[in-house]
Coordinates of C-alpha atoms in Angstrom, one line a residue:
M1 CA 97.9 93.0 72.5
S2 CA 100.3 92.6 75.7
G3 CA 99.3 91.7 79.3
D4 CA 99.5 95.6 80.5
E5 CA 97.1 96.7 77.2
R6 CA 94.7 93.5 78.4
S7 CA 94.5 94.6 82.0
R8 CA 93.9 98.6 81.1
L9 CA 91.0 97.2 78.7
L10 CA 89.7 95.3 81.4
G11 CA 89.8 97.9 83.7
A12 CA 88.5 100.5 81.9
A13 CA 85.5 97.9 81.4
V14 CA 85.2 97.8 85.0
D15 CA 85.3 101.9 85.5
D16 CA 82.7 102.0 82.6
A17 CA 80.2 99.5 84.0
L18 CA 80.7 101.7 87.4
A19 CA 80.7 105.4 85.2
D20 CA 77.0 103.9 83.7
A21 CA 75.5 103.0 87.0
L22 CA 76.8 106.5 88.4
G23 CA 75.3 108.2 86.0
E24 CA 71.7 106.5 86.2
V25 CA 71.5 107.0 89.8
A26 CA 72.5 110.8 89.3
A27 CA 69.8 111.3 87.1
S28 CA 67.3 109.8 88.8
V29 CA 67.4 110.0 92.5
R30 CA 66.9 113.6 93.7
G31 CA 66.3 114.9 97.0
G32 CA 68.1 114.3 100.5
R33 CA 69.5 116.8 102.5
V34 CA 73.0 117.5 103.8
A35 CA 73.7 117.0 107.5
D36 CA 73.9 120.4 109.1
Y37 CA 73.7 119.4 112.5
I38 CA 77.3 119.5 113.0
P39 CA 78.0 122.9 111.3
E40 CA 81.4 122.5 108.9
L41 CA 79.4 119.3 107.1
A42 CA 76.5 121.6 105.7
D43 CA 79.6 123.1 103.7
A44 CA 79.5 120.1 101.5
D45 CA 78.8 120.1 97.9
P46 CA 75.6 118.4 97.2
D47 CA 76.1 117.6 94.0
G48 CA 79.3 115.4 95.1
F49 CA 79.0 112.0 93.9
G50 CA 81.5 109.1 93.7
V51 CA 82.1 105.2 93.9
S52 CA 85.2 102.7 94.0
I53 CA 85.6 99.2 94.1
A54 CA 88.8 97.4 95.5
S55 CA 89.6 93.9 95.1
V56 CA 91.5 91.8 97.2
L57 CA 93.9 91.4 94.3
G58 CA 94.7 94.7 95.0
R59 CA 93.1 96.5 91.7
V60 CA 91.1 99.5 92.3
Y61 CA 88.3 101.2 90.0
G62 CA 86.3 104.0 90.2
A63 CA 83.8 106.7 88.7
G64 CA 82.8 110.0 89.6
D65 CA 84.4 112.3 92.4
V66 CA 86.7 109.6 93.3
A67 CA 89.2 112.1 94.4
A68 CA 86.8 114.0 96.7
E69 CA 87.7 114.3 100.6
F70 CA 85.3 114.1 103.1
T71 CA 85.1 113.0 106.8
I72 CA 84.8 109.7 107.7
Q73 CA 82.4 110.0 110.4
S74 CA 80.3 106.9 111.4
A75 CA 82.2 104.7 108.8
S76 CA 85.0 104.8 111.0
K77 CA 83.1 102.6 113.8
P78 CA 83.4 99.2 111.9
F79 CA 87.2 99.8 111.8
V80 CA 87.7 100.7 115.8
Y81 CA 85.7 98.1 116.4
A82 CA 88.1 95.7 114.6
F83 CA 91.0 97.4 116.2
A84 CA 89.5 96.9 120.0
S85 CA 88.4 93.5 119.0
D86 CA 91.9 92.4 118.2
E87 CA 93.5 94.4 120.8
L88 CA 91.2 92.9 123.5
G89 CA 89.5 89.9 122.5
G90 CA 86.1 89.9 121.2
E91 CA 84.3 88.7 124.8
A92 CA 86.2 91.3 126.6
V93 CA 84.9 93.9 123.9
H94 CA 81.3 92.4 124.5
R95 CA 80.9 92.7 128.2
R96 CA 80.7 96.4 127.3
V97 CA 78.6 95.9 123.9
G98 CA 76.3 94.2 122.4
V99 CA 75.9 92.8 119.0
E100 CA 71.7 93.1 118.3
P101 CA 70.5 95.6 115.8
S102 CA 69.1 98.9 117.8
G103 CA 65.9 99.6 115.1
E104 CA 66.1 103.1 116.5
P105 CA 68.4 106.0 114.9
F106 CA 72.2 106.4 115.2
N107 CA 71.9 108.7 118.5
A108 CA 69.5 107.1 120.2
I109 CA 69.9 105.9 123.9
S110 CA 70.0 102.4 123.4
L111 CA 71.1 100.1 125.8
D112 CA 70.2 96.3 126.6
A113 CA 69.1 94.6 129.5
Q114 CA 73.0 93.9 131.0
G115 CA 73.0 98.1 130.2
R116 CA 75.2 97.7 127.1
P117 CA 74.6 99.9 124.2
E118 CA 73.0 97.6 121.7
N119 CA 75.7 97.4 119.4
P120 CA 79.1 99.0 118.5
F121 CA 77.6 101.0 115.7
I122 CA 75.1 103.3 117.4
N123 CA 76.7 106.4 118.6
A124 CA 76.4 105.2 122.2
G125 CA 78.4 102.1 121.2
A126 CA 80.7 103.4 119.4
I127 CA 81.6 105.8 122.0
V128 CA 82.3 102.7 124.3
T129 CA 84.4 100.7 121.6
T130 CA 86.3 104.0 121.3
S131 CA 86.7 103.8 125.1
L132 CA 87.9 100.5 125.2
V133 CA 91.3 101.0 122.9
P134 CA 94.3 101.2 125.7
A135 CA 95.8 104.3 125.8
A136 CA 97.4 106.5 128.9
D137 CA 95.5 109.4 127.3
A138 CA 93.2 110.5 125.2
D139 CA 95.8 112.1 123.0
E140 CA 97.4 108.8 122.5
R141 CA 93.7 106.8 121.9
F142 CA 93.4 109.0 119.1
A143 CA 96.8 108.3 118.2
R144 CA 96.3 104.5 117.9
I145 CA 93.2 104.9 116.5
R146 CA 94.5 107.3 113.8
D147 CA 97.0 104.7 113.3
A148 CA 95.0 101.8 112.6
L149 CA 92.6 103.7 110.4
S150 CA 95.4 104.9 108.6
R151 CA 96.7 101.4 108.1
F152 CA 93.2 99.9 107.0
A153 CA 93.5 102.9 104.2
G154 CA 97.1 102.0 103.5
R155 CA 98.0 105.6 103.7
E156 CA 98.4 108.3 106.7
L157 CA 95.0 110.0 106.9
D158 CA 94.8 113.6 108.0
L159 CA 92.6 115.2 110.1
D160 CA 90.1 117.9 109.5
D161 CA 90.4 120.6 112.6
E162 CA 87.7 122.7 111.6
V163 CA 85.6 119.3 111.3
Y164 CA 87.1 118.2 114.9
R165 CA 86.2 121.6 116.6
S166 CA 82.7 121.5 115.1
E167 CA 81.9 118.3 116.8
A168 CA 83.3 119.3 120.0
V169 CA 81.5 122.4 120.1
T170 CA 78.3 120.7 119.1
G171 CA 78.4 117.1 120.6
H172 CA 76.3 117.7 123.7
R173 CA 74.2 114.2 122.9
N174 CA 77.1 112.4 122.5
R175 CA 78.8 113.6 125.6
A176 CA 75.4 112.7 127.4
L177 CA 75.2 109.2 125.7
A178 CA 79.0 108.7 127.0
G179 CA 77.6 109.6 130.4
L180 CA 75.1 107.4 130.7
A181 CA 77.4 104.5 129.3
L182 CA 80.1 105.6 132.1
A183 CA 76.9 105.8 134.9
V184 CA 75.7 102.0 134.0
G185 CA 79.4 101.0 133.9
S186 CA 79.8 100.5 130.1
L187 CA 82.1 103.3 129.4
A188 CA 86.1 102.2 129.7
T189 CA 87.5 105.4 130.7
A190 CA 87.1 107.4 134.1
D191 CA 85.6 110.3 132.4
V192 CA 83.7 111.1 129.6
D193 CA 86.0 113.5 127.5
S194 CA 88.6 110.4 127.7
A195 CA 86.1 108.9 125.1
T196 CA 84.1 111.4 123.3
D197 CA 87.2 113.5 122.3
P198 CA 88.8 110.8 120.6
Y199 CA 85.9 109.9 119.3
F200 CA 85.0 113.1 117.9
R201 CA 88.5 113.0 116.1
Q202 CA 88.0 109.8 114.5
C203 CA 85.3 110.5 112.9
S204 CA 87.0 113.6 111.4
L205 CA 89.3 112.1 109.7
V206 CA 89.3 112.8 106.1
V207 CA 89.4 109.9 103.2
T208 CA 88.0 109.8 99.5
T209 CA 85.7 106.9 98.1
E210 CA 89.1 104.5 97.0
D211 CA 89.9 104.8 100.7
L212 CA 86.7 103.7 101.7
A213 CA 87.1 100.7 99.2
L214 CA 90.6 99.6 100.3
M215 CA 89.5 99.8 103.9
G216 CA 86.7 97.6 103.2
A217 CA 88.6 95.4 100.6
T218 CA 91.1 95.1 103.8
L219 CA 88.0 93.4 105.9
A220 CA 86.7 91.4 102.9
N221 CA 90.3 90.1 102.7
G222 CA 90.6 88.7 106.2
G223 CA 92.5 91.4 107.8
V224 CA 95.3 92.2 105.1
H225 CA 95.7 95.3 103.0
P226 CA 95.2 93.9 99.7
L227 CA 98.0 96.6 98.3
T228 CA 100.5 97.2 101.2
R229 CA 100.1 93.3 102.4
D230 CA 99.4 94.3 106.0
R231 CA 97.7 92.4 108.2
V232 CA 95.9 95.0 110.1
V233 CA 93.9 92.7 112.0
S234 CA 93.3 88.8 112.8
E235 CA 91.0 86.8 110.6
R236 CA 88.6 86.8 113.5
A237 CA 88.7 90.4 114.0
A238 CA 87.6 91.1 110.5
R239 CA 84.9 88.3 110.4
D240 CA 83.2 89.2 113.8
T241 CA 83.1 93.1 111.9
L242 CA 81.4 91.6 109.0
S243 CA 79.0 90.0 111.0
V244 CA 77.8 92.9 112.9
M245 CA 78.1 95.3 109.7
A246 CA 75.9 93.0 108.1
T247 CA 72.7 93.1 110.7
C248 CA 73.7 96.6 112.7
G249 CA 75.2 98.9 110.1
M250 CA 72.6 100.8 108.6
Y251 CA 70.9 101.8 111.8
D252 CA 67.1 101.9 111.6
R253 CA 67.5 100.9 107.8
S254 CA 69.4 97.9 108.3
G255 CA 66.7 95.3 107.7
A256 CA 65.9 96.9 104.2
W257 CA 69.2 97.1 103.3
A258 CA 70.1 93.6 104.1
F259 CA 66.8 92.8 102.2
R260 CA 67.5 95.0 99.1
V261 CA 71.3 95.1 99.2
G262 CA 72.6 92.0 101.1
M263 CA 76.5 93.3 101.6
P264 CA 77.9 94.3 105.0
A265 CA 77.9 98.1 105.2
K266 CA 78.6 101.0 107.1
S267 CA 77.1 104.2 106.7
G268 CA 78.0 108.0 107.9
V269 CA 76.6 111.4 108.1
G270 CA 79.3 112.8 105.6
G271 CA 78.2 111.1 102.8
G272 CA 80.6 108.1 102.7
I273 CA 79.6 104.2 102.8
V274 CA 81.7 101.7 102.8
A275 CA 80.3 98.1 102.0
V276 CA 82.3 94.6 101.8
R277 CA 81.7 91.7 99.6
P278 CA 83.6 89.0 101.8
G279 CA 86.2 87.4 100.0
E280 CA 86.2 89.6 96.8
F281 CA 86.6 93.5 97.4
G282 CA 85.2 96.6 99.4
V283 CA 83.2 99.7 97.6
G284 CA 83.2 103.2 98.7
V285 CA 80.8 105.8 98.2
Y286 CA 80.3 109.4 98.5
S287 CA 77.0 111.7 98.0
P288 CA 76.4 113.9 101.0
P289 CA 72.8 114.8 100.7
L290 CA 71.3 112.1 103.3
D291 CA 68.1 110.2 103.7
E292 CA 65.7 110.3 106.6
A293 CA 67.8 107.7 108.5
G294 CA 71.3 109.6 107.8
N295 CA 72.7 107.5 105.6
S296 CA 73.6 108.6 102.0
L297 CA 70.7 108.6 99.5
R298 CA 72.2 108.3 96.4
G299 CA 74.8 106.0 97.9
V300 CA 72.3 103.9 99.2
A301 CA 70.8 104.1 95.9
M302 CA 74.1 103.1 94.0
L303 CA 74.9 100.1 96.0
E304 CA 71.3 98.8 95.4
A305 CA 72.2 99.2 91.8
L306 CA 75.4 97.8 91.7
S307 CA 74.0 94.7 93.9
D308 CA 71.1 94.5 91.3
R309 CA 73.1 94.5 88.3
F310 CA 76.0 92.7 89.3
G311 CA 74.4 90.0 91.5
L312 CA 76.2 90.9 95.1
H313 CA 73.8 90.2 97.3
M314 CA 75.5 87.6 99.7
F315 CA 72.5 85.4 99.3
D316 CA 72.7 85.6 95.5
H317 CA 74.2 81.9 94.2
T318 CA 73.7 81.5 90.7
R319 CA 77.2 79.7 90.1
V320 CA 78.0 76.2 89.8
P321 CA 81.2 75.3 91.7
T322 CA 84.0 74.1 90.0
S323 CA 85.1 70.6 91.1
P324 CA 88.2 70.8 93.4
V325 CA 89.5 67.4 91.4
G326 CA 91.6 68.3 88.4
E327 CA 92.2 64.5 87.8
A328 CA 91.2 61.3 89.2
S329 CA 93.2 58.0 88.4
V330 CA 93.3 54.3 89.1
D331 CA 96.8 52.0 88.4
R332 CA 94.8 48.7 88.2
E333 CA 98.0 46.9 88.8
T334 CA 98.6 48.6 92.5
R335 CA 94.8 49.4 93.2
T336 CA 96.2 52.9 94.3
V337 CA 93.5 56.0 93.8
T338 CA 95.0 59.1 93.0
L339 CA 92.8 62.5 93.4
A340 CA 94.6 65.4 92.2
L341 CA 93.0 68.7 94.1
R342 CA 93.3 72.0 92.6
G343 CA 92.6 76.0 93.6
E344 CA 91.1 76.7 96.6
L345 CA 89.4 73.7 99.0
D346 CA 86.5 75.0 101.3
F347 CA 83.9 72.9 102.7
L348 CA 82.3 72.3 99.6
A349 CA 85.2 71.5 97.9
A350 CA 86.3 69.2 100.4
E351 CA 82.9 67.5 100.5
Q352 CA 83.5 66.8 97.1
A353 CA 86.7 65.8 97.1
V354 CA 85.6 63.2 99.7
H355 CA 82.4 61.8 97.8
D356 CA 84.7 61.0 94.9
A357 CA 87.4 59.4 96.7
G358 CA 85.3 57.0 98.7
R359 CA 82.6 56.1 94.9
L360 CA 86.4 55.4 93.7
V361 CA 87.9 53.8 96.7
L362 CA 84.8 51.2 96.2
H363 CA 84.6 50.8 92.5
V364 CA 87.8 49.7 92.2
D365 CA 88.1 47.9 95.7
A366 CA 91.7 50.2 96.2
R367 CA 94.2 49.4 98.2
A368 CA 96.2 52.8 98.5
L369 CA 94.7 56.6 98.2
R370 CA 96.7 59.2 96.8
L371 CA 95.2 62.7 98.0
D372 CA 97.8 65.3 95.6
F373 CA 98.0 69.0 96.9
T374 CA 100.2 70.0 94.5
D375 CA 97.7 72.5 92.8
V376 CA 96.0 73.6 95.6
T377 CA 96.6 77.5 96.1
L378 CA 94.5 77.7 99.8
I379 CA 92.6 75.1 102.2
T380 CA 90.6 76.0 104.9
A381 CA 90.3 74.8 108.5
V382 CA 87.4 72.8 107.9
A383 CA 88.5 71.6 104.8
E384 CA 91.4 69.9 106.4
Q385 CA 89.8 68.8 109.1
L386 CA 87.5 66.5 106.5
L387 CA 89.8 65.5 104.2
R388 CA 92.5 64.3 107.6
T389 CA 89.1 62.6 109.0
T390 CA 88.5 60.6 105.6
A391 CA 92.7 59.7 105.1
A392 CA 92.2 58.4 108.9
A393 CA 89.2 56.4 108.0
A394 CA 90.6 55.3 105.1
E395 CA 93.9 54.1 107.1
E396 CA 91.6 52.5 109.4
A397 CA 89.8 50.4 106.8
G398 CA 93.7 49.3 105.9
L399 CA 94.6 51.4 103.1
D400 CA 97.9 53.4 102.3
V401 CA 97.8 56.9 102.1
E402 CA 99.7 59.3 100.7
F403 CA 99.6 63.4 100.4
P404 CA 102.0 64.6 98.4
G405 CA 102.5 68.5 98.1
A406 CA 100.1 68.6 101.3
P407 CA 100.0 71.5 103.7
Q408 CA 103.2 70.7 106.5
G409 CA 101.7 69.0 109.4
F410 CA 98.6 67.7 107.5
D411 CA 99.4 64.0 108.2
R412 CA 100.0 65.1 112.0
G413 CA 97.5 62.1 113.9
I414 CA 96.9 60.0 110.9
G415 CA 98.3 56.8 110.7

């Protein structure tokens, strides 16, 4: 069997697993109500149901109505927040909007003691976040937001003009929330329309489940799109966004979501949900009927099923970590200990390597230590710090230390 055939076989297995889960949820979960407070959304097909998964390695899988188009609505909020944080820095953003769960509906009037909206995912906070995107006027602000969200999706996203006009005509509460934010000094624009008009348009961008999955995978991949390899936002902005998604993304059901599903996520009243398994993949789900909190009823059930079936909860930890030491050897004549490190070195891997190095150095009364990085594919900042500190301590104890294959500058400040 060729490599391509094996790849297609494995891809089909993932698609089949998704199809099985989707079929079970479709058969067992009924009810919900399609959003109608924005008139154009009321026309959505209540039977539409699809799911896509995109890995950080660039592979995409799906089942159901993966080609169905719908407006992104509030699932846009994490990506605008990430964009604003990357443009201005997190501190500047959080001078105007907080990060605490509100425990209230998405359209609630919710301000903290400093006069800020509680978080960037309730409507008041999202409008403030949109207002923070640097631009000369509303048109330029939306153009910049559209470009950013398109880069997250890996393709240019279209605007649904009819949904936009419907939102603009009926968006009185959102304008009131923006007016309140302006009154307390949180809004970054001088007038309400400069913030709300781009906000209505960002919510009216058209996506599919595959788009949402790739957008989520970009956050999972530290801000780098897994297909285009475009760095859309910084690693810090991606991390901060996932943190707020984990605690605030599902409105007043965020606690139950964290307990049952355990993945950072954000829903939209168009029926979409984007969820993220950090470092692994993004998930996009679509089903228009909503629960009482404004989240897709079957979308929530689908992600609960995937989390339970495939062990995706962020607090699941059933895997035994692979040793970061591919081979450990001792040259008895020179009393040199060599550790051949391998794979991805994070805190746990570096801690294990340090432990092994210390044990062997003491066991043979070593004179030299070699940390061989030739087969290392990635090293995190904390792992590099641990290994540098270990190397410095070894030199201070009188050992000769070498680092074949080490990252450039690894030996700076050692010796």
